[in-house]
Coordinates of N, CA and C in Angstrom, one line a residue:
Chain A
M126 N 25.9 59.5 -12.3 CA 25.9 59.5 -10.9 C 27.2 58.8 -10.4
L127 N 27.7 57.8 -11.2 CA 28.9 57.1 -10.8 C 30.1 57.3 -11.7
Q128 N 29.8 58.2 -12.8 CA 30.9 58.4 -13.8 C 32.2 58.9 -13.1
G129 N 33.3 58.2 -13.4 CA 34.5 58.7 -12.8 C 34.8 58.2 -11.4
Y130 N 33.8 57.5 -10.8 CA 33.9 57.0 -9.5 C 34.3 55.6 -9.5
K131 N 34.9 55.1 -8.4 CA 35.1 53.7 -8.2 C 33.8 53.1 -7.7
A132 N 33.3 52.0 -8.2 CA 32.1 51.4 -7.8 C 32.1 49.9 -8.1
T133 N 31.0 49.3 -7.5 CA 30.9 47.8 -7.8 C 29.4 47.5 -8.0
C134 N 29.2 46.3 -8.5 CA 27.8 45.8 -8.7 C 27.9 44.3 -8.8
H135 N 26.8 43.6 -9.0 CA 26.7 42.2 -9.2 C 27.8 41.8 -10.2
W136 N 28.5 40.7 -9.9 CA 29.6 40.3 -10.8 C 29.2 40.1 -12.3
A137 N 27.9 39.7 -12.5 CA 27.5 39.4 -13.9 C 27.2 40.7 -14.7
F138 N 27.2 41.8 -14.0 CA 26.9 43.1 -14.7 C 28.1 44.1 -14.6
C139 N 29.2 43.7 -14.1 CA 30.3 44.6 -13.9 C 30.8 45.2 -15.2
E140 N 30.8 44.4 -16.3 CA 31.3 44.9 -17.6 C 30.4 45.9 -18.1
Q141 N 29.1 45.7 -17.8 CA 28.1 46.7 -18.3 C 28.2 48.0 -17.5
L142 N 28.5 47.9 -16.2 CA 28.7 49.1 -15.4 C 29.9 49.9 -15.9
A143 N 30.9 49.2 -16.3 CA 32.1 49.9 -16.8 C 31.8 50.7 -18.1
L144 N 30.8 50.2 -18.9 CA 30.4 50.9 -20.1 C 30.0 52.4 -19.9
F145 N 29.5 52.6 -18.6 CA 29.0 54.0 -18.3 C 30.2 54.9 -17.8
G146 N 31.4 54.4 -17.9 CA 32.5 55.2 -17.5 C 32.8 55.1 -16.0
V147 N 32.3 54.0 -15.4 CA 32.5 53.8 -14.0 C 33.8 52.9 -13.8
K148 N 34.6 53.3 -12.8 CA 35.8 52.5 -12.5 C 35.4 51.3 -11.7
V149 N 35.1 50.2 -12.3 CA 34.5 49.0 -11.6 C 35.6 48.3 -10.7
V150 N 35.3 48.1 -9.5 CA 36.2 47.5 -8.6 C 35.5 46.2 -8.1
S151 N 36.3 45.1 -8.1 CA 35.7 43.8 -7.7 C 35.8 43.6 -6.2
E152 N 35.0 44.3 -5.5 CA 34.9 44.2 -4.0 C 33.4 44.2 -3.7
R153 N 33.1 43.7 -2.4 CA 31.7 43.7 -2.0 C 31.2 45.0 -1.6
V154 N 32.0 45.9 -1.1 CA 31.6 47.2 -0.7 C 32.7 48.2 -1.2
V155 N 32.3 49.2 -1.9 CA 33.3 50.2 -2.4 C 32.9 51.6 -2.0
I156 N 33.8 52.3 -1.4 CA 33.6 53.7 -1.0 C 34.5 54.6 -1.8
D157 N 34.0 55.5 -2.5 CA 34.8 56.5 -3.2 C 34.2 57.9 -3.0
R158 N 34.9 58.7 -2.2 CA 34.3 60.0 -1.8 C 32.9 59.8 -1.2
D159 N 31.9 60.5 -1.8 CA 30.6 60.4 -1.2 C 29.7 59.4 -1.9
R160 N 30.3 58.4 -2.5 CA 29.5 57.3 -3.2 C 29.9 56.0 -2.6
I161 N 28.9 55.3 -2.1 CA 29.1 53.9 -1.6 C 28.3 52.9 -2.4
T162 N 28.9 51.9 -2.9 CA 28.2 50.9 -3.7 C 28.4 49.5 -3.1
G163 N 27.5 48.6 -3.3 CA 27.6 47.2 -2.9 C 27.5 46.3 -4.1
A164 N 28.1 45.1 -4.0 CA 28.0 44.1 -5.1 C 26.7 43.4 -5.0
G165 N 26.7 42.2 -5.5 CA 25.4 41.5 -5.7 C 24.7 41.0 -4.4
V166 N 23.4 41.1 -4.4 CA 22.4 40.5 -3.5 C 22.9 40.5 -2.0
T167 N 23.6 39.4 -1.6 CA 23.9 39.2 -0.2 C 25.0 40.2 0.2
S168 N 25.7 40.8 -0.8 CA 26.7 41.9 -0.4 C 25.9 43.0 0.3
G169 N 24.6 43.1 0.1 CA 23.9 44.2 0.7 C 24.0 44.1 2.3
I170 N 24.2 42.9 2.8 CA 24.4 42.8 4.3 C 25.7 43.5 4.7
D171 N 26.8 43.2 4.0 CA 28.1 43.9 4.3 C 27.9 45.4 4.0
F172 N 27.3 45.7 2.9 CA 27.1 47.1 2.5 C 26.3 47.8 3.6
G173 N 25.2 47.2 4.1 CA 24.3 47.8 5.1 C 25.0 48.1 6.4
L174 N 25.8 47.1 6.8 CA 26.5 47.2 8.1 C 27.6 48.3 8.0
T175 N 28.2 48.4 6.8 CA 29.2 49.4 6.6 C 28.6 50.8 6.6
L176 N 27.4 50.9 5.9 CA 26.7 52.2 5.9 C 26.2 52.6 7.3
L177 N 25.7 51.6 8.0 CA 25.2 51.8 9.4 C 26.4 52.3 10.3
S178 N 27.5 51.7 10.1 CA 28.7 52.1 11.0 C 29.1 53.6 10.7
L179 N 29.0 53.9 9.4 CA 29.3 55.3 9.0 C 28.3 56.3 9.5
L180 N 27.0 55.9 9.5 CA 26.0 56.9 9.8 C 25.7 56.9 11.4
W181 N 25.8 55.7 12.0 CA 25.4 55.6 13.4 C 26.5 55.1 14.3
G182 N 27.7 54.8 13.7 CA 28.8 54.3 14.6 C 28.9 52.8 14.6
E183 N 30.1 52.4 15.0 CA 30.5 51.0 15.0 C 29.6 50.2 16.0
E184 N 29.3 50.8 17.2 CA 28.6 50.1 18.2 C 27.2 49.7 17.6
M185 N 26.6 50.6 17.0 CA 25.2 50.3 16.4 C 25.3 49.2 15.3
A186 N 26.4 49.3 14.5 CA 26.5 48.3 13.4 C 26.8 46.9 14.0
K187 N 27.6 46.9 15.1 CA 27.9 45.6 15.7 C 26.6 45.0 16.3
M188 N 25.8 45.9 16.9 CA 24.6 45.4 17.5 C 23.7 44.8 16.4
A189 N 23.6 45.5 15.3 CA 22.8 45.0 14.2 C 23.3 43.6 13.7
Q190 N 24.6 43.5 13.6 CA 25.2 42.3 13.2 C 24.9 41.1 14.1
L191 N 25.0 41.4 15.4 CA 24.7 40.4 16.4 C 23.2 40.1 16.4
M192 N 22.4 41.1 16.3 CA 21.0 40.8 16.2 C 20.6 39.9 15.1
M193 N 21.2 40.1 14.0 CA 20.9 39.2 12.8 C 21.8 38.0 12.7
E194 N 22.5 37.8 13.8 CA 23.4 36.6 13.9 C 24.2 36.4 12.6
Y195 N 24.9 37.5 12.2 CA 25.7 37.4 10.9 C 27.1 36.9 11.2
D196 N 27.2 35.6 11.2 CA 28.5 34.9 11.4 C 28.5 33.8 10.3
P197 N 28.6 34.3 9.1 CA 28.3 33.4 8.0 C 29.2 32.2 7.9
Q198 N 28.6 31.1 7.5 CA 29.4 29.9 7.2 C 28.8 29.2 6.0
P199 N 29.1 29.8 4.8 CA 28.6 29.2 3.6 C 28.9 27.7 3.4
P200 N 28.0 26.9 3.1 CA 28.3 25.5 2.9 C 29.2 25.1 1.8
F201 N 29.3 26.1 0.8 CA 30.2 25.8 -0.3 C 31.0 27.1 -0.6
Q202 N 32.1 26.9 -1.4 CA 32.9 28.1 -1.8 C 32.5 28.4 -3.2
A203 N 31.4 28.9 -3.4 CA 30.9 29.2 -4.7 C 30.3 30.6 -4.9
G204 N 30.6 31.5 -4.0 CA 30.0 32.8 -4.0 C 30.5 33.8 -5.0
T205 N 31.6 33.5 -5.7 CA 32.1 34.4 -6.8 C 32.5 33.5 -7.9
P206 N 32.6 34.2 -9.1 CA 33.1 33.4 -10.3 C 34.6 32.9 -10.1
K207 N 35.3 33.6 -9.1 CA 36.7 33.2 -8.9 C 36.7 31.9 -8.1
T208 N 35.8 31.7 -7.2 CA 35.8 30.5 -6.3 C 34.9 29.4 -6.8
A209 N 33.9 29.7 -7.5 CA 33.0 28.6 -8.0 C 33.7 27.8 -9.2
E210 N 33.3 26.6 -9.3 CA 33.8 25.8 -10.4 C 33.4 26.4 -11.7
K211 N 34.2 26.2 -12.8 CA 33.8 26.8 -14.1 C 32.5 26.3 -14.6
E212 N 32.2 25.1 -14.4 CA 30.9 24.5 -14.9 C 29.7 25.2 -14.2
I213 N 29.9 25.5 -12.9 CA 28.8 26.2 -12.2 C 28.6 27.6 -12.8
V214 N 29.7 28.3 -13.0 CA 29.7 29.7 -13.5 C 29.0 29.7 -14.9
N215 N 29.4 28.7 -15.8 CA 28.9 28.7 -17.1 C 27.4 28.3 -17.1
S216 N 27.0 27.4 -16.3 CA 25.6 27.0 -16.2 C 24.8 28.2 -15.8
L217 N 25.2 28.9 -14.8 CA 24.5 30.1 -14.3 C 24.4 31.2 -15.4
L218 N 25.5 31.4 -16.0 CA 25.5 32.5 -17.1 C 24.6 32.1 -18.2
Q219 N 24.5 30.9 -18.5 CA 23.6 30.4 -19.6 C 22.2 30.6 -19.2
L220 N 21.9 30.3 -17.9 CA 20.5 30.5 -17.4 C 20.1 31.9 -17.3
G221 N 21.1 32.8 -16.9 CA 20.8 34.2 -16.8 C 21.0 35.0 -18.0
N222 N 21.4 34.4 -19.1 CA 21.7 35.1 -20.3 C 20.6 36.0 -20.8
P223 N 19.3 35.6 -20.9 CA 18.3 36.5 -21.3 C 18.2 37.8 -20.6
L224 N 18.4 37.7 -19.3 CA 18.4 38.9 -18.4 C 19.6 39.8 -18.7
I225 N 20.7 39.1 -18.7 CA 22.0 39.9 -19.0 C 21.9 40.6 -20.3
E226 N 21.4 39.9 -21.3 CA 21.3 40.5 -22.7 C 20.3 41.6 -22.7
A227 N 19.2 41.5 -22.0 CA 18.2 42.5 -21.9 C 18.8 43.8 -21.3
F228 N 19.5 43.6 -20.2 CA 20.1 44.7 -19.6 C 21.2 45.4 -20.5
L229 N 21.9 44.5 -21.2 CA 22.9 45.1 -22.1 C 22.3 45.9 -23.2
R230 N 21.2 45.5 -23.7 CA 20.5 46.3 -24.8 C 20.1 47.7 -24.2
Q231 N 19.6 47.7 -23.0 CA 19.2 48.9 -22.3 C 20.5 49.8 -22.1
T232 N 21.5 49.2 -21.6 CA 22.8 49.9 -21.4 C 23.2 50.6 -22.6
Q233 N 23.3 49.8 -23.7 CA 23.8 50.4 -25.0 C 22.9 51.5 -25.5
E234 N 21.6 51.3 -25.3 CA 20.6 52.4 -25.7 C 20.9 53.7 -25.0
I235 N 21.1 53.5 -23.7 CA 21.3 54.7 -22.8 C 22.6 55.4 -23.2
I236 N 23.7 54.6 -23.4 CA 25.0 55.1 -23.8 C 24.9 55.9 -25.1
S237 N 24.2 55.3 -26.1 CA 24.2 55.9 -27.4 C 23.4 57.2 -27.5
K238 N 22.7 57.5 -26.5 CA 21.9 58.8 -26.5 C 22.8 60.0 -26.4
Chain B
M213 N 7.3 18.9 18.1 CA 7.9 18.7 16.8 C 9.4 18.5 16.8
L214 N 10.0 19.2 17.8 CA 11.5 19.0 17.9 C 11.9 18.4 19.2
Q215 N 10.9 17.9 20.0 CA 11.3 17.3 21.3 C 12.1 16.1 21.1
G216 N 13.3 16.1 21.8 CA 14.2 14.9 21.7 C 15.1 15.0 20.5
Y217 N 14.9 16.1 19.7 CA 15.8 16.3 18.5 C 16.9 17.3 18.8
K218 N 18.0 17.2 18.1 CA 19.0 18.3 18.1 C 18.4 19.4 17.2
A219 N 18.5 20.6 17.7 CA 18.0 21.8 16.9 C 18.7 23.1 17.3
T220 N 18.5 24.1 16.5 CA 19.1 25.4 16.9 C 18.0 26.5 16.6
C221 N 18.3 27.7 17.1 CA 17.5 28.8 16.8 C 18.3 30.1 17.1
H222 N 17.7 31.3 17.0 CA 18.4 32.5 17.3 C 19.1 32.4 18.7
W223 N 20.3 32.9 18.8 CA 21.1 32.7 20.0 C 20.3 33.2 21.3
A224 N 19.6 34.3 21.1 CA 18.9 34.9 22.2 C 17.7 34.1 22.8
F225 N 17.3 33.0 22.0 CA 16.2 32.2 22.4 C 16.5 30.8 22.6
C226 N 17.8 30.5 22.6 CA 18.2 29.1 22.7 C 17.8 28.5 24.1
E227 N 17.9 29.2 25.1 CA 17.5 28.7 26.4 C 16.0 28.4 26.5
Q228 N 15.2 29.2 25.8 CA 13.8 29.0 25.8 C 13.5 27.7 25.0
L229 N 14.2 27.5 23.9 CA 14.0 26.3 23.0 C 14.3 25.1 23.8
A230 N 15.3 25.2 24.7 CA 15.7 24.0 25.5 C 14.6 23.6 26.5
L231 N 13.8 24.6 26.9 CA 12.7 24.4 27.8 C 11.6 23.4 27.3
F232 N 11.6 23.3 25.9 CA 10.6 22.4 25.3 C 11.2 21.0 25.2
G233 N 12.4 20.7 25.7 CA 12.9 19.4 25.6 C 13.7 19.2 24.4
V234 N 14.1 20.3 23.8 CA 14.9 20.2 22.6 C 16.4 20.2 22.9
K235 N 17.2 19.4 22.3 CA 18.7 19.4 22.5 C 19.3 20.5 21.7
V236 N 19.4 21.6 22.3 CA 19.9 22.8 21.6 C 21.4 22.7 21.3
V237 N 21.7 23.0 20.0 CA 23.0 22.9 19.5 C 23.4 24.3 19.0
S238 N 24.6 24.8 19.4 CA 25.0 26.1 19.0 C 25.7 26.1 17.6
E239 N 24.9 25.9 16.6 CA 25.4 25.8 15.2 C 24.4 26.6 14.3
R240 N 24.9 27.0 13.1 CA 24.0 27.8 12.2 C 22.9 26.9 11.6
V241 N 23.3 25.7 11.3 CA 22.4 24.7 10.6 C 22.6 23.4 11.3
V242 N 21.5 22.8 11.8 CA 21.5 21.6 12.5 C 20.6 20.6 11.8
I243 N 21.1 19.4 11.5 CA 20.3 18.3 10.9 C 20.3 17.2 11.9
D244 N 19.1 16.8 12.2 CA 18.9 15.6 13.1 C 17.8 14.7 12.5
R245 N 18.2 13.6 11.9 CA 17.2 12.7 11.2 C 16.5 13.6 10.2
D246 N 15.1 13.6 10.3 CA 14.4 14.4 9.3 C 14.0 15.8 9.7
R247 N 14.8 16.3 10.6 CA 14.5 17.7 11.1 C 15.7 18.6 10.8
I248 N 15.5 19.7 10.1 CA 16.6 20.6 9.8 C 16.2 22.0 10.4
T249 N 17.1 22.6 11.2 CA 16.8 23.9 11.8 C 17.9 24.8 11.5
G250 N 17.6 26.1 11.4 CA 18.6 27.1 11.2 C 18.6 28.1 12.4
A251 N 19.7 28.7 12.7 CA 19.8 29.7 13.8 C 19.2 31.0 13.3
G252 N 19.7 32.1 13.9 CA 19.0 33.4 13.7 C 19.2 34.1 12.3
V253 N 18.1 34.7 11.8 CA 18.1 35.6 10.7 C 19.0 35.2 9.5
T254 N 20.2 35.7 9.5 CA 21.1 35.5 8.3 C 21.5 34.0 8.2
S255 N 21.3 33.3 9.3 CA 21.6 31.8 9.2 C 20.7 31.2 8.1
G256 N 19.6 31.8 7.9 CA 18.7 31.3 6.9 C 19.3 31.2 5.5
I257 N 20.4 31.9 5.2 CA 21.1 31.8 3.9 C 21.8 30.4 3.9
D258 N 22.6 30.2 5.0 CA 23.3 28.9 5.1 C 22.3 27.7 5.1
F259 N 21.2 27.9 5.9 CA 20.2 26.9 6.0 C 19.6 26.6 4.6
G260 N 19.2 27.7 3.9 CA 18.6 27.6 2.6 C 19.5 26.8 1.6
L261 N 20.8 27.2 1.6 CA 21.7 26.6 0.7 C 21.9 25.1 1.0
T262 N 21.9 24.8 2.3 CA 22.0 23.4 2.8 C 20.8 22.6 2.3
L263 N 19.6 23.2 2.6 CA 18.4 22.5 2.2 C 18.3 22.3 0.7
L264 N 18.7 23.3 -0.1 CA 18.7 23.2 -1.5 C 19.6 22.1 -2.0
S265 N 20.8 22.0 -1.4 CA 21.7 21.0 -1.8 C 21.1 19.6 -1.5
L266 N 20.4 19.5 -0.4 CA 19.8 18.2 -0.1 C 18.6 17.8 -1.0
L267 N 17.9 18.8 -1.4 CA 16.7 18.6 -2.2 C 17.0 18.5 -3.7
W268 N 17.9 19.4 -4.2 CA 18.2 19.5 -5.6 C 19.6 19.3 -6.0
G269 N 20.5 19.0 -5.0 CA 21.9 18.7 -5.3 C 22.8 19.8 -5.2
E270 N 24.1 19.5 -5.0 CA 25.1 20.5 -4.8 C 25.2 21.5 -5.9
E271 N 25.1 21.0 -7.1 CA 25.3 21.9 -8.3 C 24.3 23.1 -8.2
M272 N 23.0 22.7 -7.9 CA 22.0 23.8 -7.9 C 22.3 24.7 -6.7
A273 N 22.7 24.2 -5.6 CA 23.0 25.0 -4.4 C 24.1 26.0 -4.7
K274 N 25.1 25.5 -5.4 CA 26.3 26.3 -5.7 C 25.9 27.4 -6.7
M275 N 25.0 27.1 -7.7 CA 24.5 28.1 -8.6 C 23.8 29.2 -7.9
A276 N 23.0 28.8 -6.9 CA 22.2 29.7 -6.1 C 23.2 30.6 -5.3
Q277 N 24.2 30.0 -4.7 CA 25.2 30.8 -4.0 C 25.9 31.8 -4.9
L278 N 26.2 31.4 -6.0 CA 26.9 32.2 -7.0 C 26.0 33.4 -7.5
M279 N 24.8 33.0 -7.7 CA 23.8 34.0 -8.2 C 23.6 35.1 -7.2
M280 N 23.6 34.7 -5.9 CA 23.4 35.7 -4.9 C 24.7 36.2 -4.3
E281 N 25.7 35.9 -5.0 CA 27.1 36.4 -4.7 C 27.4 36.3 -3.2
Y282 N 27.2 35.1 -2.7 CA 27.3 34.9 -1.2 C 28.8 34.5 -0.9
D283 N 29.6 35.5 -0.8 CA 31.0 35.4 -0.4 C 31.2 36.4 0.7
P284 N 30.6 36.1 1.9 CA 30.5 37.1 2.9 C 31.8 37.6 3.5
Q285 N 31.8 38.9 3.7 CA 32.9 39.6 4.3 C 32.4 40.6 5.4
P286 N 32.0 40.0 6.5 CA 31.4 40.9 7.5 C 32.4 42.0 7.9
P287 N 32.0 43.2 8.0 CA 32.9 44.3 8.4 C 33.4 44.2 9.9
F288 N 32.6 43.5 10.7 CA 33.0 43.3 12.1 C 32.9 41.8 12.5
Q289 N 33.5 41.5 13.6 CA 33.4 40.1 14.1 C 32.4 40.2 15.3
A290 N 31.2 40.4 15.0 CA 30.2 40.6 16.1 C 28.9 39.8 15.8
G291 N 29.0 38.7 15.1 CA 27.8 38.0 14.7 C 27.3 37.0 15.7
T292 N 28.1 36.7 16.7 CA 27.6 35.9 17.8 C 28.0 36.4 19.2
P293 N 27.3 36.0 20.2 CA 27.7 36.5 21.6 C 29.1 36.1 21.9
K294 N 29.6 35.1 21.2 CA 31.0 34.6 21.5 C 32.0 35.6 20.9
T295 N 31.7 36.1 19.8 CA 32.7 37.0 19.1 C 32.5 38.5 19.4
A296 N 31.3 38.9 19.7 CA 31.0 40.3 19.9 C 31.5 40.7 21.3
E297 N 31.9 42.0 21.4 CA 32.3 42.5 22.8 C 31.1 42.4 23.7
K298 N 31.5 42.2 25.0 CA 30.5 42.0 26.1 C 29.5 43.2 26.1
E299 N 30.0 44.4 25.9 CA 29.2 45.6 26.0 C 28.1 45.6 24.9
I300 N 28.5 45.1 23.7 CA 27.6 45.0 22.6 C 26.5 44.0 22.9
V301 N 26.9 42.8 23.4 CA 25.9 41.8 23.8 C 24.9 42.3 24.8
N302 N 25.5 43.0 25.8 CA 24.6 43.5 26.9 C 23.6 44.6 26.4
S303 N 24.1 45.5 25.6 CA 23.3 46.5 25.1 C 22.1 46.0 24.3
L304 N 22.5 45.0 23.4 CA 21.4 44.4 22.6 C 20.4 43.6 23.4
L305 N 20.9 42.9 24.4 CA 20.0 42.1 25.3 C 19.0 43.0 26.0
Q306 N 19.6 44.2 26.4 CA 18.8 45.2 27.1 C 17.7 45.7 26.2
L307 N 18.1 46.0 25.0 CA 17.2 46.5 24.0 C 16.1 45.5 23.6
G308 N 16.5 44.2 23.5 CA 15.6 43.2 23.1 C 14.8 42.6 24.3
N309 N 15.1 43.0 25.5 CA 14.5 42.4 26.6 C 12.9 42.2 26.6
P310 N 12.2 43.3 26.2 CA 10.8 43.2 26.2 C 10.3 42.0 25.3
L311 N 10.9 41.9 24.2 CA 10.6 40.8 23.3 C 10.9 39.4 23.8
I312 N 12.1 39.3 24.4 CA 12.6 38.1 24.9 C 11.7 37.7 26.1
E313 N 11.3 38.6 26.9 CA 10.5 38.4 28.1 C 9.1 37.9 27.6
A314 N 8.6 38.6 26.6 CA 7.2 38.2 26.1 C 7.2 36.8 25.6
F315 N 8.3 36.4 24.8 CA 8.4 35.1 24.3 C 8.5 34.1 25.5
L316 N 9.2 34.5 26.5 CA 9.4 33.6 27.7 C 8.1 33.3 28.3
R317 N 7.3 34.3 28.5 CA 5.9 34.1 29.1 C 5.1 33.1 28.3
Q318 N 5.1 33.3 27.0 CA 4.4 32.4 26.1 C 4.9 31.0 26.2
T319 N 6.3 30.9 26.2 CA 6.9 29.6 26.4 C 6.5 28.9 27.7
Q320 N 6.5 29.6 28.8 CA 6.2 29.0 30.0 C 4.7 28.6 30.1
E321 N 3.9 29.4 29.4 CA 2.4 29.1 29.4 C 2.2 27.8 28.6
I322 N 2.9 27.7 27.5 CA 2.7 26.5 26.7 C 3.2 25.2 27.5
I323 N 4.4 25.4 28.1 CA 4.9 24.2 28.8 C 4.1 23.8 30.0
S324 N 3.4 24.8 30.6 CA 2.6 24.5 31.9 C 1.3 23.8 31.5
K325 N 1.0 23.7 30.2 CA -0.3 23.1 29.9 C -0.2 21.6 29.9

């Protein structure tokens, strides 16, 4: 579905997405022809507003943004592996390792077919 | 519960909150003594991370922020009535008027008791 397309996903799974032949881009919302992808979890807000503006126009997207008071002020600069401290990134990767490994096994299984 | 405290809520209901004797502050997260309040909808993310850092420490809050890839990049500057165009604010207020009015009636009923 995304082979040969530029796309994004949660930062911890970008390498796995690339294994499928996807041109992984480190952005929160990526549009390539008729494929739109969003990065991890809260990127869905930016993704959703972008999609809404494409489907229903900017006015509707702005109304949605205003309704949900989306004027983000993160208390920390830790939302990406680039901005978070190394110790934070490592602690989280260690915690998430079983999940990441489980996905990797599935990814490799699918690719090998 | 919030009488005499500084607090916040969704921008469209701040005037109503003030009717209860609350010192309404136009911020996404407001801490006054042992009361913490968050503003509308997506403010809950900033609120949650702030609360997490108070309860479990900054490291845990940063890990949560990183896990949910909270590095927001809103496609528009329309998240508050201050930043959104007037037409957008008015359209949304018109759309939300039945709800706002219904809440106002309840508010007035409670206050009059």
